[in-house]
Amino acid sequence: MAHYNKKFITCLMTTACNLRCKYCITSSMERKNIHIDTDFVRAAMQEYFEKTRNFKVRFYSVGEPTQNIEGIKKVREIACDLAGGEGVYFELLTNGCFDDEVAEWIGNHIHRVWVSYDGPRDVCDQIRVTPEDTPSTGRILKTVERLKDMTSVGIGLTVSLFNLRRQKEIIDEIHELGIDCVISKAVLNPVGKTVDDIYAVDIIDYAREFVEAWRHARELGVHYTNDLVFNFDGHSSFYCRACEPTPHLTPDGFVSSCDRAFSGDTPIQDLIYGKWDAQRKEIDYFPERMDNLRSRRVENMEECSDCEIRYQCCGHCLGTTFQWTGDIFQPIREYCPAIKFLYGEMKKDMRPGEFWPVEYTN
Ligand code: SF4
Ligand code: SF4
Ligand code: SF4
C-alpha cells in the first residue's frame, strides 16, 4: 500500500516534552506547556468520522504526546463513543520515555506504536537527551522491549551526520530487538530556523546510504522506508493525506493538514485550514485554503509535468516543499536527483506493499 492511502485524524496532544533532542525541529522547549482542548477534538472527530467512516486516530505532538497521557485516554474514550461500536484503530508516535504504568496502558490500548530511536546506541546517547543532558537510550530500548510483546511496534529513525553511514548497522540492531519496520527521515532545517550544520545531511548521500541499508533490511525481513520512497509502489497524483486535507488538530486550536504545520503561528500558513472557536464550540474552516490543498496534485506542478516518476514521487511531501520553496506547487529541485536515483535503484524488484505495509494501518 502506498503512503497516500494512509488516512487518520491526528491529535497533536501537547507542546510539552520531557526530552531535549539536539536537532529538535518543533522547538517544543520554547513553547508553554499547552495541552489540546478535548472539546475541540470531539467536534473535529465527530465531523471526520461522520464524513469518512474512517475510524483511525493518530496521537502525535509538538512535544511528546504521553506528556498528556490523561488527554490521550480521554480522546480514546471520545473516539470509541463517536464510533458507536465500530472498532477504532489507534496509532501513537512517541519518544518512548515514560514510566511502567503508561507503558502498560499503551500496550493494552494502542494498536501501533512508533518509537523514535536514533541508533546506534552511542549516537542516540548523544542526540536524544534529557533536560539534564543525560542519555535516554536505556529508557527508549526498555520501552521497545516491553511494548513489542503487547502491541505492534515500529521505529522512527532520524538520520543525521552522526549516523548517516551507519544505517545498515542500525537495521541489524533493530532486527535484533525483534522489530521489523523502520521509517527514517533525514535531518532538515526546522521551519523558520537554520539547524546547526553538524546534524544536517546531504540528501544524495542519504539516498545512497539508504539504498544499501534497504537491501540489507530486505534480507533480514525488515521493512525499511522513508518519505522519499513512500509512494513508489503506487500510482497517485497526491503525495499524502495533507492534500485531502485530513485534520491534524493542534494544541493551540487550529486545524492543519500536516504534521509540520503544528501551530497557528506556523510560517507555513497555507497548510492551516481551520480554527477552533472555544466560545461557540465550533470550528471555522478556511475554504480557499482547503481548495488550494486539494489542488496540490502532481499534474498542477509545472516542474513535475514531464517527470517520468511523477505518479510515484507525487511532487514529494508538501510540508517539506513549502518549507523550502514557499510554494506547495514548487518541488525542491535539490531533492529530485535523490528521488530519481532511489527509484532507479529500487524499481527493479520492488514488491507491492513494500514501502508502507498495509498491516501497519489496519
Ligand atoms: S522528543 Fe521530539 S519534541 Fe521532544 S525534544 Fe525530541 S524531537 Fe523535540
Ligand atoms: S509532513 Fe509530509 S507526509 Fe507528513 S503530513 Fe505533512 S505533507 Fe504529509
Ligand atoms: S522527482 Fe522532482 S520533478 Fe519528479 S515528480 Fe518528484 S519532485 Fe517532481
mmCIF file of C-alpha atoms and ligand atoms in Angstrom:
data_model
loop_
_atom_site.group_PDB
_atom_site.id
_atom_site.type_symbol
_atom_site.label_atom_id
_atom_site.label_comp_id
_atom_site.label_asym_id
_atom_site.label_seq_id
_atom_site.Cartn_x
_atom_site.Cartn_y
_atom_site.Cartn_z
ATOM 1 C CA MET A 1 0.000 0.000 0.000
ATOM 2 C CA ALA A 2 1.393 3.375 -0.954
ATOM 3 C CA HIS A 3 1.557 6.020 1.759
ATOM 4 C CA TYR A 4 -1.079 8.323 0.245
ATOM 5 C CA ASN A 5 -3.650 5.729 1.352
ATOM 6 C CA LYS A 6 -2.833 6.265 4.994
ATOM 7 C CA LYS A 7 -5.699 8.365 6.383
ATOM 8 C CA PHE A 8 -6.036 9.254 10.054
ATOM 9 C CA ILE A 9 -7.349 12.103 12.149
ATOM 10 C CA THR A 10 -4.258 13.303 14.019
ATOM 11 C CA CYS A 11 -4.357 14.784 17.510
ATOM 12 C CA LEU A 12 -1.261 16.785 18.465
ATOM 13 C CA MET A 13 -1.747 16.261 22.165
ATOM 14 C CA THR A 14 0.615 18.775 23.752
ATOM 15 C CA THR A 15 3.556 21.108 23.326
ATOM 16 C CA ALA A 16 5.283 19.676 26.412
ATOM 17 C CA CYS A 17 8.278 17.378 26.060
ATOM 18 C CA ASN A 18 10.476 15.503 28.509
ATOM 19 C CA LEU A 19 13.489 15.334 26.153
ATOM 20 C CA ARG A 20 15.754 17.930 24.575
ATOM 21 C CA CYS A 21 16.926 16.284 21.366
ATOM 22 C CA LYS A 22 19.764 18.227 19.806
ATOM 23 C CA TYR A 23 18.138 18.689 16.409
ATOM 24 C CA CYS A 24 14.550 19.138 17.641
ATOM 25 C CA ILE A 25 12.554 20.816 14.890
ATOM 26 C CA THR A 26 9.433 21.562 16.880
ATOM 27 C CA SER A 27 11.123 23.867 19.368
ATOM 28 C CA SER A 28 8.804 22.334 21.947
ATOM 29 C CA MET A 29 11.050 23.540 24.734
ATOM 30 C CA GLU A 30 10.404 27.144 23.739
ATOM 31 C CA ARG A 31 6.653 26.823 23.988
ATOM 32 C CA LYS A 32 4.410 26.903 27.006
ATOM 33 C CA ASN A 33 3.033 23.538 28.037
ATOM 34 C CA ILE A 34 -0.246 23.637 26.135
ATOM 35 C CA HIS A 35 -2.488 20.566 26.081
ATOM 36 C CA ILE A 36 -5.097 20.131 23.368
ATOM 37 C CA ASP A 37 -8.715 21.029 24.198
ATOM 38 C CA THR A 38 -10.667 17.748 24.129
ATOM 39 C CA ASP A 39 -13.890 19.620 23.218
ATOM 40 C CA PHE A 40 -12.076 20.675 20.037
ATOM 41 C CA VAL A 41 -11.063 17.060 19.427
ATOM 42 C CA ARG A 42 -14.642 15.840 19.897
ATOM 43 C CA ALA A 43 -16.050 18.387 17.451
ATOM 44 C CA ALA A 44 -13.458 17.692 14.759
ATOM 45 C CA MET A 45 -13.568 13.934 15.232
ATOM 46 C CA GLN A 46 -17.348 13.828 15.001
ATOM 47 C CA GLU A 47 -17.227 15.636 11.658
ATOM 48 C CA TYR A 48 -14.377 13.448 10.415
ATOM 49 C CA PHE A 49 -15.996 10.145 11.410
ATOM 50 C CA GLU A 50 -19.409 11.136 10.007
ATOM 51 C CA LYS A 51 -17.915 12.275 6.721
ATOM 52 C CA THR A 52 -15.397 9.480 6.148
ATOM 53 C CA ARG A 53 -16.462 6.488 8.303
ATOM 54 C CA ASN A 54 -12.709 6.069 8.695
ATOM 55 C CA PHE A 55 -12.226 5.283 12.364
ATOM 56 C CA LYS A 56 -8.499 5.833 12.657
ATOM 57 C CA VAL A 57 -6.886 8.094 15.223
ATOM 58 C CA ARG A 58 -3.252 9.094 15.391
ATOM 59 C CA PHE A 59 -1.645 10.562 18.511
ATOM 60 C CA TYR A 60 1.251 12.858 17.790
ATOM 61 C CA SER A 61 2.541 16.046 19.355
ATOM 62 C CA VAL A 62 4.512 19.239 19.127
ATOM 63 C CA GLY A 63 6.420 17.755 22.064
ATOM 64 C CA GLU A 64 5.858 14.253 23.448
ATOM 65 C CA PRO A 65 2.223 13.033 23.366
ATOM 66 C CA THR A 66 2.481 10.957 26.558
ATOM 67 C CA GLN A 67 3.191 14.156 28.481
ATOM 68 C CA ASN A 68 -0.583 14.439 28.136
ATOM 69 C CA ILE A 69 -1.437 10.783 28.785
ATOM 70 C CA GLU A 70 -4.700 11.701 30.507
ATOM 71 C CA GLY A 71 -5.662 13.592 27.354
ATOM 72 C CA ILE A 72 -4.834 10.526 25.238
ATOM 73 C CA LYS A 73 -7.064 8.363 27.434
ATOM 74 C CA LYS A 74 -9.867 10.921 27.168
ATOM 75 C CA VAL A 75 -9.558 11.179 23.376
ATOM 76 C CA ARG A 76 -9.604 7.403 23.113
ATOM 77 C CA GLU A 77 -12.878 7.363 25.052
ATOM 78 C CA ILE A 78 -14.306 10.084 22.803
ATOM 79 C CA ALA A 79 -13.313 8.189 19.661
ATOM 80 C CA CYS A 80 -14.831 4.916 20.850
ATOM 81 C CA ASP A 81 -18.006 6.752 21.837
ATOM 82 C CA LEU A 82 -18.315 8.552 18.477
ATOM 83 C CA ALA A 83 -17.585 5.380 16.525
ATOM 84 C CA GLY A 84 -20.712 3.863 18.038
ATOM 85 C CA GLY A 85 -19.447 0.308 18.341
ATOM 86 C CA GLU A 86 -17.231 0.328 15.263
ATOM 87 C CA GLY A 87 -13.664 -0.650 16.018
ATOM 88 C CA VAL A 88 -11.297 2.309 16.209
ATOM 89 C CA TYR A 89 -7.628 1.927 15.264
ATOM 90 C CA PHE A 90 -5.160 3.957 17.317
ATOM 91 C CA GLU A 91 -1.607 4.878 16.445
ATOM 92 C CA LEU A 92 0.926 6.686 18.643
ATOM 93 C CA LEU A 93 4.225 8.362 17.807
ATOM 94 C CA THR A 94 6.388 8.711 20.896
ATOM 95 C CA ASN A 95 9.907 9.255 22.195
ATOM 96 C CA GLY A 96 9.458 6.121 24.327
ATOM 97 C CA CYS A 97 10.339 7.846 27.611
ATOM 98 C CA PHE A 98 7.568 7.106 30.079
ATOM 99 C CA ASP A 99 7.019 5.005 33.180
ATOM 100 C CA ASP A 100 5.797 1.415 33.501
ATOM 101 C CA GLU A 101 2.217 2.419 34.202
ATOM 102 C CA VAL A 102 1.990 4.445 30.994
ATOM 103 C CA ALA A 103 3.684 1.641 29.055
ATOM 104 C CA GLU A 104 1.158 -0.859 30.375
ATOM 105 C CA TRP A 105 -1.754 1.321 29.293
ATOM 106 C CA ILE A 106 -0.285 1.970 25.846
ATOM 107 C CA GLY A 107 0.477 -1.697 25.289
ATOM 108 C CA ASN A 108 -3.130 -2.567 26.049
ATOM 109 C CA HIS A 109 -4.901 0.250 24.179
ATOM 110 C CA ILE A 110 -2.852 1.404 21.193
ATOM 111 C CA HIS A 111 -2.632 -0.764 18.083
ATOM 112 C CA ARG A 112 0.610 0.572 16.662
ATOM 113 C CA VAL A 113 3.368 2.489 18.412
ATOM 114 C CA TRP A 114 6.172 4.252 16.561
ATOM 115 C CA VAL A 115 9.102 4.798 18.907
ATOM 116 C CA SER A 116 11.792 7.325 17.975
ATOM 117 C CA TYR A 117 15.214 5.773 18.263
ATOM 118 C CA ASP A 118 18.257 7.334 16.602
ATOM 119 C CA GLY A 119 20.572 4.352 16.770
ATOM 120 C CA PRO A 120 23.147 3.047 17.041
ATOM 121 C CA ARG A 121 23.158 3.411 20.776
ATOM 122 C CA ASP A 122 26.230 5.657 21.073
ATOM 123 C CA VAL A 123 24.641 8.120 18.607
ATOM 124 C CA CYS A 124 21.273 8.109 20.331
ATOM 125 C CA ASP A 125 23.055 8.731 23.644
ATOM 126 C CA GLN A 126 24.479 11.945 22.244
ATOM 127 C CA ILE A 127 21.368 13.221 20.480
ATOM 128 C CA ARG A 128 18.218 12.197 22.337
ATOM 129 C CA VAL A 129 18.977 13.611 25.750
ATOM 130 C CA THR A 130 17.036 14.682 28.814
ATOM 131 C CA PRO A 131 16.766 18.297 30.026
ATOM 132 C CA GLU A 132 19.717 17.431 32.306
ATOM 133 C CA ASP A 133 21.699 16.409 29.201
ATOM 134 C CA THR A 134 21.781 12.719 30.148
ATOM 135 C CA PRO A 135 21.133 9.936 27.601
ATOM 136 C CA SER A 136 17.651 8.490 27.103
ATOM 137 C CA THR A 137 18.619 5.381 25.116
ATOM 138 C CA GLY A 138 18.189 2.989 28.042
ATOM 139 C CA ARG A 139 14.613 4.117 28.589
ATOM 140 C CA ILE A 140 13.801 4.020 24.877
ATOM 141 C CA LEU A 141 15.055 0.466 24.439
ATOM 142 C CA LYS A 142 13.311 -0.677 27.606
ATOM 143 C CA THR A 143 10.052 0.676 26.182
ATOM 144 C CA VAL A 144 10.594 -1.140 22.885
ATOM 145 C CA GLU A 145 11.349 -4.399 24.696
ATOM 146 C CA ARG A 146 8.274 -4.070 26.821
ATOM 147 C CA LEU A 147 5.803 -2.942 24.172
ATOM 148 C CA LYS A 148 6.817 -5.343 21.432
ATOM 149 C CA ASP A 149 5.198 -8.230 23.313
ATOM 150 C CA MET A 150 2.000 -6.278 23.870
ATOM 151 C CA THR A 151 1.330 -4.430 20.607
ATOM 152 C CA SER A 152 2.750 -3.644 17.179
ATOM 153 C CA VAL A 153 5.935 -1.533 17.344
ATOM 154 C CA GLY A 154 7.906 0.273 14.638
ATOM 155 C CA ILE A 155 10.945 2.524 14.872
ATOM 156 C CA GLY A 156 11.164 6.128 13.692
ATOM 157 C CA LEU A 157 14.790 6.842 12.876
ATOM 158 C CA THR A 158 16.207 10.298 12.284
ATOM 159 C CA VAL A 159 19.328 10.257 10.157
ATOM 160 C CA SER A 160 21.863 12.970 10.894
ATOM 161 C CA LEU A 161 25.536 13.245 10.030
ATOM 162 C CA PHE A 162 26.156 11.201 13.181
ATOM 163 C CA ASN A 163 24.528 8.023 11.839
ATOM 164 C CA LEU A 164 24.292 8.663 8.080
ATOM 165 C CA ARG A 165 26.808 5.934 7.191
ATOM 166 C CA ARG A 166 25.670 3.520 9.874
ATOM 167 C CA GLN A 167 22.178 2.733 8.568
ATOM 168 C CA LYS A 168 22.957 -0.972 7.971
ATOM 169 C CA GLU A 169 24.278 -1.279 11.483
ATOM 170 C CA ILE A 170 21.102 0.323 12.813
ATOM 171 C CA ILE A 171 18.962 -2.120 10.847
ATOM 172 C CA ASP A 172 20.896 -5.004 12.433
ATOM 173 C CA GLU A 173 20.395 -3.538 15.865
ATOM 174 C CA ILE A 174 16.675 -3.047 15.366
ATOM 175 C CA HIS A 175 16.292 -6.514 13.861
ATOM 176 C CA GLU A 176 17.974 -7.980 16.929
ATOM 177 C CA LEU A 177 15.441 -6.129 19.041
ATOM 178 C CA GLY A 178 12.740 -8.104 17.206
ATOM 179 C CA ILE A 179 11.302 -5.122 15.302
ATOM 180 C CA ASP A 180 10.550 -5.420 11.582
ATOM 181 C CA CYS A 181 9.624 -1.910 10.433
ATOM 182 C CA VAL A 182 11.753 1.240 10.377
ATOM 183 C CA ILE A 183 10.964 4.637 8.878
ATOM 184 C CA SER A 184 13.830 7.034 8.502
ATOM 185 C CA LYS A 185 13.986 10.717 7.810
ATOM 186 C CA ALA A 186 16.992 12.875 7.149
ATOM 187 C CA VAL A 187 17.576 15.895 9.388
ATOM 188 C CA LEU A 188 16.195 19.032 7.803
ATOM 189 C CA ASN A 189 16.277 22.650 8.684
ATOM 190 C CA PRO A 190 13.402 23.401 11.074
ATOM 191 C CA VAL A 191 10.623 25.691 9.902
ATOM 192 C CA GLY A 192 11.756 29.289 10.204
ATOM 193 C CA LYS A 193 15.198 28.330 11.548
ATOM 194 C CA THR A 194 18.540 27.045 10.417
ATOM 195 C CA VAL A 195 19.686 23.848 12.046
ATOM 196 C CA ASP A 196 23.295 23.515 13.069
ATOM 197 C CA ASP A 197 25.209 22.030 10.132
ATOM 198 C CA ILE A 198 26.711 19.328 12.313
ATOM 199 C CA TYR A 199 23.376 17.463 12.035
ATOM 200 C CA ALA A 200 22.033 18.185 8.533
ATOM 201 C CA VAL A 201 22.835 15.642 5.811
ATOM 202 C CA ASP A 202 23.266 15.936 2.071
ATOM 203 C CA ILE A 203 20.193 14.378 0.503
ATOM 204 C CA ILE A 204 22.038 12.394 -2.172
ATOM 205 C CA ASP A 205 24.456 10.964 0.423
ATOM 206 C CA TYR A 206 21.446 9.948 2.476
ATOM 207 C CA ALA A 207 19.786 8.303 -0.559
ATOM 208 C CA ARG A 208 22.898 6.269 -1.403
ATOM 209 C CA GLU A 209 23.293 5.018 2.138
ATOM 210 C CA PHE A 210 19.571 4.339 2.400
ATOM 211 C CA VAL A 211 19.555 2.052 -0.646
ATOM 212 C CA GLU A 212 22.340 -0.072 0.780
ATOM 213 C CA ALA A 213 20.552 -0.361 4.094
ATOM 214 C CA TRP A 214 17.233 -1.100 2.345
ATOM 215 C CA ARG A 215 18.797 -4.048 0.510
ATOM 216 C CA HIS A 216 20.296 -5.307 3.726
ATOM 217 C CA ALA A 217 16.987 -4.876 5.569
ATOM 218 C CA ARG A 218 15.155 -6.927 2.938
ATOM 219 C CA GLU A 219 17.487 -9.844 3.501
ATOM 220 C CA LEU A 220 16.581 -9.721 7.179
ATOM 221 C CA GLY A 221 12.839 -9.345 6.547
ATOM 222 C CA VAL A 222 12.779 -5.780 7.877
ATOM 223 C CA HIS A 223 10.734 -3.072 6.121
ATOM 224 C CA TYR A 224 12.933 -0.012 5.733
ATOM 225 C CA THR A 225 11.234 3.012 4.240
ATOM 226 C CA ASN A 226 11.351 6.797 4.119
ATOM 227 C CA ASP A 227 9.395 9.829 2.970
ATOM 228 C CA LEU A 228 11.146 9.929 -0.431
ATOM 229 C CA VAL A 229 10.014 6.422 -1.413
ATOM 230 C CA PHE A 230 6.674 6.117 0.435
ATOM 231 C CA ASN A 231 4.603 6.071 -2.762
ATOM 232 C CA PHE A 232 6.956 4.186 -5.093
ATOM 233 C CA ASP A 233 4.781 1.063 -5.144
ATOM 234 C CA GLY A 234 1.626 3.006 -6.018
ATOM 235 C CA HIS A 235 0.323 5.449 -8.621
ATOM 236 C CA SER A 236 -1.064 8.716 -7.345
ATOM 237 C CA SER A 237 -1.464 12.360 -8.166
ATOM 238 C CA PHE A 238 -1.393 13.177 -4.444
ATOM 239 C CA TYR A 239 1.524 12.765 -2.081
ATOM 240 C CA CYS A 240 -0.332 12.188 1.184
ATOM 241 C CA ARG A 241 -3.372 12.895 3.359
ATOM 242 C CA ALA A 242 -2.399 16.589 3.534
ATOM 243 C CA CYS A 243 -3.911 17.017 0.060
ATOM 244 C CA GLU A 244 -7.408 15.840 1.096
ATOM 245 C CA PRO A 245 -6.934 17.531 3.562
ATOM 246 C CA THR A 246 -7.318 15.289 6.630
ATOM 247 C CA PRO A 247 -7.337 17.024 10.012
ATOM 248 C CA HIS A 248 -4.304 17.454 12.250
ATOM 249 C CA LEU A 249 -5.559 19.174 15.387
ATOM 250 C CA THR A 250 -3.006 21.468 17.003
ATOM 251 C CA PRO A 251 -2.674 22.142 20.749
ATOM 252 C CA ASP A 252 -3.464 25.829 20.191
ATOM 253 C CA GLY A 253 -6.760 25.061 18.435
ATOM 254 C CA PHE A 254 -6.052 25.070 14.695
ATOM 255 C CA VAL A 255 -6.861 22.513 12.027
ATOM 256 C CA SER A 256 -3.773 21.782 9.992
ATOM 257 C CA SER A 257 -3.318 19.477 7.024
ATOM 258 C CA CYS A 258 0.170 18.419 8.017
ATOM 259 C CA ASP A 259 2.407 17.411 10.925
ATOM 260 C CA ARG A 260 4.876 20.116 10.019
ATOM 261 C CA ALA A 261 2.339 22.922 10.447
ATOM 262 C CA PHE A 262 1.849 22.248 14.136
ATOM 263 C CA SER A 263 0.673 25.612 15.450
ATOM 264 C CA GLY A 264 -1.436 28.551 14.395
ATOM 265 C CA ASP A 265 1.607 30.790 14.058
ATOM 266 C CA THR A 266 3.481 28.435 11.718
ATOM 267 C CA PRO A 267 5.341 30.117 8.859
ATOM 268 C CA ILE A 268 3.734 27.546 6.521
ATOM 269 C CA GLN A 269 0.292 29.112 6.880
ATOM 270 C CA ASP A 270 -1.193 27.664 3.689
ATOM 271 C CA LEU A 271 -1.358 24.311 5.480
ATOM 272 C CA ILE A 272 -3.639 25.634 8.231
ATOM 273 C CA TYR A 273 -7.277 25.349 7.151
ATOM 274 C CA GLY A 274 -9.454 25.807 10.230
ATOM 275 C CA LYS A 275 -9.684 27.307 13.702
ATOM 276 C CA TRP A 276 -11.497 26.208 16.824
ATOM 277 C CA ASP A 277 -13.784 28.769 18.450
ATOM 278 C CA ALA A 278 -13.855 27.705 22.116
ATOM 279 C CA GLN A 279 -16.703 30.101 22.937
ATOM 280 C CA ARG A 280 -19.085 28.894 20.242
ATOM 281 C CA LYS A 281 -17.701 25.324 20.377
ATOM 282 C CA GLU A 282 -17.443 25.312 16.608
ATOM 283 C CA ILE A 283 -14.698 25.026 14.027
ATOM 284 C CA ASP A 284 -14.425 27.700 11.346
ATOM 285 C CA TYR A 285 -12.890 26.393 8.144
ATOM 286 C CA PHE A 286 -10.978 28.323 5.514
ATOM 287 C CA PRO A 287 -12.452 27.041 2.216
ATOM 288 C CA GLU A 288 -9.925 28.757 -0.045
ATOM 289 C CA ARG A 289 -7.050 27.049 1.712
ATOM 290 C CA MET A 290 -8.836 23.707 1.530
ATOM 291 C CA ASP A 291 -9.359 24.144 -2.221
ATOM 292 C CA ASN A 292 -5.721 25.081 -2.609
ATOM 293 C CA LEU A 293 -4.594 21.944 -0.765
ATOM 294 C CA ARG A 294 -6.917 19.752 -2.840
ATOM 295 C CA SER A 295 -5.433 21.147 -5.994
ATOM 296 C CA ARG A 296 -1.956 20.105 -4.876
ATOM 297 C CA ARG A 297 -1.703 17.263 -7.337
ATOM 298 C CA VAL A 298 1.354 16.499 -9.365
ATOM 299 C CA GLU A 299 -0.381 17.489 -12.620
ATOM 300 C CA ASN A 300 -0.592 21.038 -11.246
ATOM 301 C CA MET A 301 3.128 21.193 -10.520
ATOM 302 C CA GLU A 302 4.639 22.653 -13.640
ATOM 303 C CA GLU A 303 8.188 21.468 -12.985
ATOM 304 C CA CYS A 304 6.966 17.892 -12.464
ATOM 305 C CA SER A 305 4.819 17.752 -15.616
ATOM 306 C CA ASP A 306 7.242 15.726 -17.711
ATOM 307 C CA CYS A 307 8.953 13.816 -14.910
ATOM 308 C CA GLU A 308 8.917 10.076 -15.584
ATOM 309 C CA ILE A 309 8.224 9.219 -11.929
ATOM 310 C CA ARG A 310 5.657 11.914 -11.163
ATOM 311 C CA TYR A 311 2.985 9.383 -10.138
ATOM 312 C CA GLN A 312 5.368 7.606 -7.767
ATOM 313 C CA CYS A 313 7.001 10.697 -6.268
ATOM 314 C CA CYS A 314 3.820 12.814 -6.398
ATOM 315 C CA GLY A 315 5.825 16.045 -6.079
ATOM 316 C CA HIS A 316 7.133 14.939 -2.655
ATOM 317 C CA CYS A 317 5.973 15.946 0.830
ATOM 318 C CA LEU A 318 4.173 19.268 0.577
ATOM 319 C CA GLY A 319 5.044 20.345 4.129
ATOM 320 C CA THR A 320 8.713 19.996 3.295
ATOM 321 C CA THR A 321 8.414 21.544 -0.164
ATOM 322 C CA PHE A 322 6.507 24.513 1.211
ATOM 323 C CA GLN A 323 9.103 24.972 3.906
ATOM 324 C CA TRP A 324 11.907 25.014 1.351
ATOM 325 C CA THR A 325 10.315 26.836 -1.544
ATOM 326 C CA GLY A 326 7.455 28.847 -0.012
ATOM 327 C CA ASP A 327 5.091 27.281 -2.571
ATOM 328 C CA ILE A 328 3.299 23.924 -2.313
ATOM 329 C CA PHE A 329 3.379 23.599 -6.116
ATOM 330 C CA GLN A 330 7.106 24.088 -6.398
ATOM 331 C CA PRO A 331 9.272 20.966 -5.991
ATOM 332 C CA ILE A 332 12.571 21.017 -4.130
ATOM 333 C CA ARG A 333 14.917 20.778 -7.103
ATOM 334 C CA GLU A 334 17.797 19.616 -4.886
ATOM 335 C CA TYR A 335 15.739 16.551 -3.926
ATOM 336 C CA CYS A 336 14.829 15.396 -7.439
ATOM 337 C CA PRO A 337 18.142 13.675 -8.273
ATOM 338 C CA ALA A 338 17.982 11.779 -4.977
ATOM 339 C CA ILE A 339 14.369 10.682 -5.542
ATOM 340 C CA LYS A 340 15.101 9.614 -9.125
ATOM 341 C CA PHE A 341 18.225 7.763 -8.011
ATOM 342 C CA LEU A 342 16.217 5.878 -5.396
ATOM 343 C CA TYR A 343 13.506 4.926 -7.860
ATOM 344 C CA GLY A 344 16.078 3.763 -10.407
ATOM 345 C CA GLU A 345 17.755 1.559 -7.814
ATOM 346 C CA MET A 346 14.624 0.185 -6.201
ATOM 347 C CA LYS A 347 12.134 -0.302 -9.029
ATOM 348 C CA LYS A 348 13.877 -3.401 -10.388
ATOM 349 C CA ASP A 349 12.480 -5.762 -7.832
ATOM 350 C CA MET A 350 10.003 -3.704 -5.885
ATOM 351 C CA ARG A 351 7.277 -5.615 -4.080
ATOM 352 C CA PRO A 352 3.719 -4.354 -3.520
ATOM 353 C CA GLY A 353 3.242 -3.005 -0.011
ATOM 354 C CA GLU A 354 6.973 -2.670 0.417
ATOM 355 C CA PHE A 355 7.083 0.962 1.435
ATOM 356 C CA TRP A 356 4.025 1.288 3.553
ATOM 357 C CA PRO A 357 2.917 -2.178 4.657
ATOM 358 C CA VAL A 358 -0.872 -2.300 4.842
ATOM 359 C CA GLU A 359 -0.777 -4.272 8.083
ATOM 360 C CA TYR A 360 0.594 -1.197 9.813
ATOM 361 C CA THR A 361 -2.550 0.835 9.360
ATOM 362 C CA ASN A 362 -5.284 -1.747 9.638
HETATM 363 S S1 SF4 B 1 11.182 14.033 21.648
HETATM 364 FE FE1 SF4 B 1 10.560 15.146 19.794
HETATM 365 S S2 SF4 B 1 9.668 17.093 20.536
HETATM 366 FE FE2 SF4 B 1 10.858 16.194 22.232
HETATM 367 S S3 SF4 B 1 12.861 17.181 22.083
HETATM 368 FE FE3 SF4 B 1 12.957 15.220 20.953
HETATM 369 S S4 SF4 B 1 12.498 15.764 18.812
HETATM 370 FE FE4 SF4 B 1 11.836 17.501 20.108
HETATM 371 S S1 SF4 B 2 4.923 16.138 6.726
HETATM 372 FE FE1 SF4 B 2 4.669 15.492 4.582
HETATM 373 S S2 SF4 B 2 3.962 13.345 4.776
HETATM 374 FE FE2 SF4 B 2 3.617 14.309 6.779
HETATM 375 S S3 SF4 B 2 1.516 15.085 6.710
HETATM 376 FE FE3 SF4 B 2 2.870 16.750 6.048
HETATM 377 S S4 SF4 B 2 2.883 16.627 3.813
HETATM 378 FE FE4 SF4 B 2 2.136 14.653 4.575
HETATM 379 S S1 SF4 B 3 11.309 13.815 -8.795
HETATM 380 FE FE1 SF4 B 3 11.162 16.057 -8.775
HETATM 381 S S2 SF4 B 3 10.282 16.572 -10.779
HETATM 382 FE FE2 SF4 B 3 9.884 14.380 -10.434
HETATM 383 S S3 SF4 B 3 7.840 14.320 -9.532
HETATM 384 FE FE3 SF4 B 3 9.345 14.346 -7.866
HETATM 385 S S4 SF4 B 3 9.532 16.498 -7.291
HETATM 386 FE FE4 SF4 B 3 8.583 16.430 -9.326
#
